[in-house]
C-alpha positions as a LaTeX table, in Angstrom:
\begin{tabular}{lrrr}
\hline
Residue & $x$ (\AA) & $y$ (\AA) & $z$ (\AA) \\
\hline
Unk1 & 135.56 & 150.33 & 37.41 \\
Unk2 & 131.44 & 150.62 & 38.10 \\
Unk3 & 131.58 & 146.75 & 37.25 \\
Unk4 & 134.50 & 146.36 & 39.94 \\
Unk5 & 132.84 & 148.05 & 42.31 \\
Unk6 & 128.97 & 146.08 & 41.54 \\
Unk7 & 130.39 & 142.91 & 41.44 \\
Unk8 & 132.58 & 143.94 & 44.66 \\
Unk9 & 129.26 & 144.84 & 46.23 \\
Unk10 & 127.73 & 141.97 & 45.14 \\
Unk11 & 130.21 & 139.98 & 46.99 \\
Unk12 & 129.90 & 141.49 & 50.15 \\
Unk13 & 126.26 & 141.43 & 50.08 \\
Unk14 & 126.82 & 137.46 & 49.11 \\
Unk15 & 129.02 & 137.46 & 51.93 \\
Unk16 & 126.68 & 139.14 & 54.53 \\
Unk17 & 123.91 & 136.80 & 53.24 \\
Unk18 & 126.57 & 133.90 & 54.37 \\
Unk19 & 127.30 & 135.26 & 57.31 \\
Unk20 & 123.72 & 135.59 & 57.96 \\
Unk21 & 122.83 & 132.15 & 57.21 \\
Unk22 & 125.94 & 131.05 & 59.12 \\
Unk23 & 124.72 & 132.59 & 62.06 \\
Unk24 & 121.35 & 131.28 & 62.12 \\
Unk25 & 122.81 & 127.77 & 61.53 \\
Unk26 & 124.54 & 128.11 & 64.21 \\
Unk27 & 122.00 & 129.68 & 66.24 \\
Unk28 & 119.58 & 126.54 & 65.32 \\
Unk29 & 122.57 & 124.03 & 66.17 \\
Unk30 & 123.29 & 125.42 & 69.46 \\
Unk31 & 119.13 & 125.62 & 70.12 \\
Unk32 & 119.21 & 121.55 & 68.59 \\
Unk33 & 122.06 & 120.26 & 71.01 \\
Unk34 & 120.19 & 122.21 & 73.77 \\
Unk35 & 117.13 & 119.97 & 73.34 \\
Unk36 & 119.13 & 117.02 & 72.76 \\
Unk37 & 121.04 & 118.15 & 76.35 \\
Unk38 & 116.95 & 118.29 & 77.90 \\
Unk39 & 115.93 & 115.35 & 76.27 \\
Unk40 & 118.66 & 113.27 & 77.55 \\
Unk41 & 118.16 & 114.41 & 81.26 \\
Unk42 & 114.50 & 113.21 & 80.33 \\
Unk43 & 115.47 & 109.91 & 79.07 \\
Unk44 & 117.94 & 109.32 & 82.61 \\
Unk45 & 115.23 & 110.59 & 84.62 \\
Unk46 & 112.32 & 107.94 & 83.03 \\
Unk47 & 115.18 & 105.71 & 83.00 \\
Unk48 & 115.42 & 105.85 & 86.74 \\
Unk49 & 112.06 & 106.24 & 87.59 \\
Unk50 & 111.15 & 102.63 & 85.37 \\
Unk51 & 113.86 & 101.36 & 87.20 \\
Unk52 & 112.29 & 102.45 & 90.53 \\
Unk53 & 109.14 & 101.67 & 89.56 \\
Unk54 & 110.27 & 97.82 & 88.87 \\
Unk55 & 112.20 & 97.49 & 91.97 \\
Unk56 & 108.45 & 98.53 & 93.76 \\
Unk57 & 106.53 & 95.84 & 91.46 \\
Unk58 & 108.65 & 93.67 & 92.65 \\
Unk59 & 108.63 & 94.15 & 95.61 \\
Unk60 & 105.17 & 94.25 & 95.39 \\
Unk61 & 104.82 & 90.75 & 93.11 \\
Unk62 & 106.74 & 89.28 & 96.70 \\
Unk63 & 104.59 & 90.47 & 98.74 \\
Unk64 & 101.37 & 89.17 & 96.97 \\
Unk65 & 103.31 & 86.02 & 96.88 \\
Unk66 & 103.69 & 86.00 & 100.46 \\
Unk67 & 100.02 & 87.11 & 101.23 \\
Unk68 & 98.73 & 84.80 & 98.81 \\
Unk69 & 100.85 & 82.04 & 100.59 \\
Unk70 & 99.77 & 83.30 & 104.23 \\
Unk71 & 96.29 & 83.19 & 103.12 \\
Unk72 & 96.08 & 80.08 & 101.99 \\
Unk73 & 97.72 & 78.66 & 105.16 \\
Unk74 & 95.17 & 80.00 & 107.15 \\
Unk75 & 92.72 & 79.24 & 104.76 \\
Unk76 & 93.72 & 75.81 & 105.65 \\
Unk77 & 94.09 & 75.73 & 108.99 \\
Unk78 & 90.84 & 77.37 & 109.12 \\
Unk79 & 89.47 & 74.35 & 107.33 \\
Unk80 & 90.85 & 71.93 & 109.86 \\
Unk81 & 89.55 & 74.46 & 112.78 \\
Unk82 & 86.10 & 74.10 & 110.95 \\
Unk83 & 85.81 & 70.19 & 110.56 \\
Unk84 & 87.20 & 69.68 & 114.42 \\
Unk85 & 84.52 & 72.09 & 115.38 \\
Unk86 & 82.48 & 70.28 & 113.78 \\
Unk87 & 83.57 & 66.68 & 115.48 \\
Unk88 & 83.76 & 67.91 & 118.25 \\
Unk89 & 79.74 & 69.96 & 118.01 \\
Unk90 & 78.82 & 66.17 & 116.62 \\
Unk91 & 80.57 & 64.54 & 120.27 \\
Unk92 & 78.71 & 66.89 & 122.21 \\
Unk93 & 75.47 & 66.03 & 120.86 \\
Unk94 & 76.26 & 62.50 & 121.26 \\
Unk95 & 77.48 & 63.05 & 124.85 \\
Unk96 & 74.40 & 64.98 & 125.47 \\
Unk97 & 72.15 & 62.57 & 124.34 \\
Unk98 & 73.81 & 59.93 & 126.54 \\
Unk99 & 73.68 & 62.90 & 129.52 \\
Unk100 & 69.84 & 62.64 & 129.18 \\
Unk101 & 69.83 & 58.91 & 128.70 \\
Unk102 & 71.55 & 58.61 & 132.05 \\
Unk103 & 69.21 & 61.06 & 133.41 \\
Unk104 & 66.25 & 59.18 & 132.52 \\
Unk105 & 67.93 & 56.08 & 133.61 \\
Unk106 & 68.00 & 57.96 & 137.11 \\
Unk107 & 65.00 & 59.18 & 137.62 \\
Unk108 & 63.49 & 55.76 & 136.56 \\
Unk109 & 65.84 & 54.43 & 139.25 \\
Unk110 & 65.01 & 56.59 & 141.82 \\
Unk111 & 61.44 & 56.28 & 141.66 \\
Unk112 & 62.17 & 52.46 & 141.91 \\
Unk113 & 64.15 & 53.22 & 144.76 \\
Unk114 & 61.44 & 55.33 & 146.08 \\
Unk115 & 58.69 & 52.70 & 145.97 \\
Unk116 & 60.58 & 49.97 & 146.92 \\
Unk117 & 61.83 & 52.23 & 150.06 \\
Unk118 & 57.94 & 53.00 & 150.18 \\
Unk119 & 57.06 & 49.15 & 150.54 \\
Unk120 & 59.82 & 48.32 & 152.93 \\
Unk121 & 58.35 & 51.25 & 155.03 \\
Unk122 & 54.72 & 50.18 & 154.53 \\
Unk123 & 55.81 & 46.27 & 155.66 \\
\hline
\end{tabular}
């Protein structure tokens, strides 16, 4: 009966030790599917945020295409301001050199007109 009663003992402490381990298994499972519960928020959380975050780069990527476009249509028209400012600097010149050709012209023909009105008044 003493072996009955060891080996019966020896069960039940088997048994405890099962239970044990049972129960920290389960303990670790429940702690495991928490973190796989937190990690998944994570992943739809950076999911959303990459998402947002290519919606703004492209958004952004448009708007550099825009500006860049913009900028080089001024750029131009810039360029065509320039070279008519430049014509037209280059016309002025011109006209201003015939302005003081014309001016020399008359003041050569006023003093003409001078000394000939001089002679006709000393006749």
């Amino acid at each position: 009966m003493d072996k009955f009663k060891i080996k019966l003992e020896s069960l039940r402490n088997e048994a405890d030790a099962a239970v044990a381990r049972a129960e920290t298994s389960e303990a670790k499972v429940k702690q495991l599917e928490a973190e796989h519960i937190s990690k998944d928020h994570d992943i739809q959380s950076l999911t959303i945020r990459v998402k947002n975050l290519e919606e703004q780069l492209d958004k952004a990527e448009t708007s550099l295409t825009d500006t860049t476009k913009n900028f080089n249509e001024a750029d131009l028209k810039a360029e065509a301001f320039e070279r008519r400012v430049n014509k037209l600097e280059a016309e002025l010149v011109e006209k201003e050199k015939k302005l003081e050709e014309a001016q020399e012209a008359h003041r050569a023909l006023k003093q003409e007109y001078e000394e000939f009105a001089k002679s006709l008044d000393e006749a």
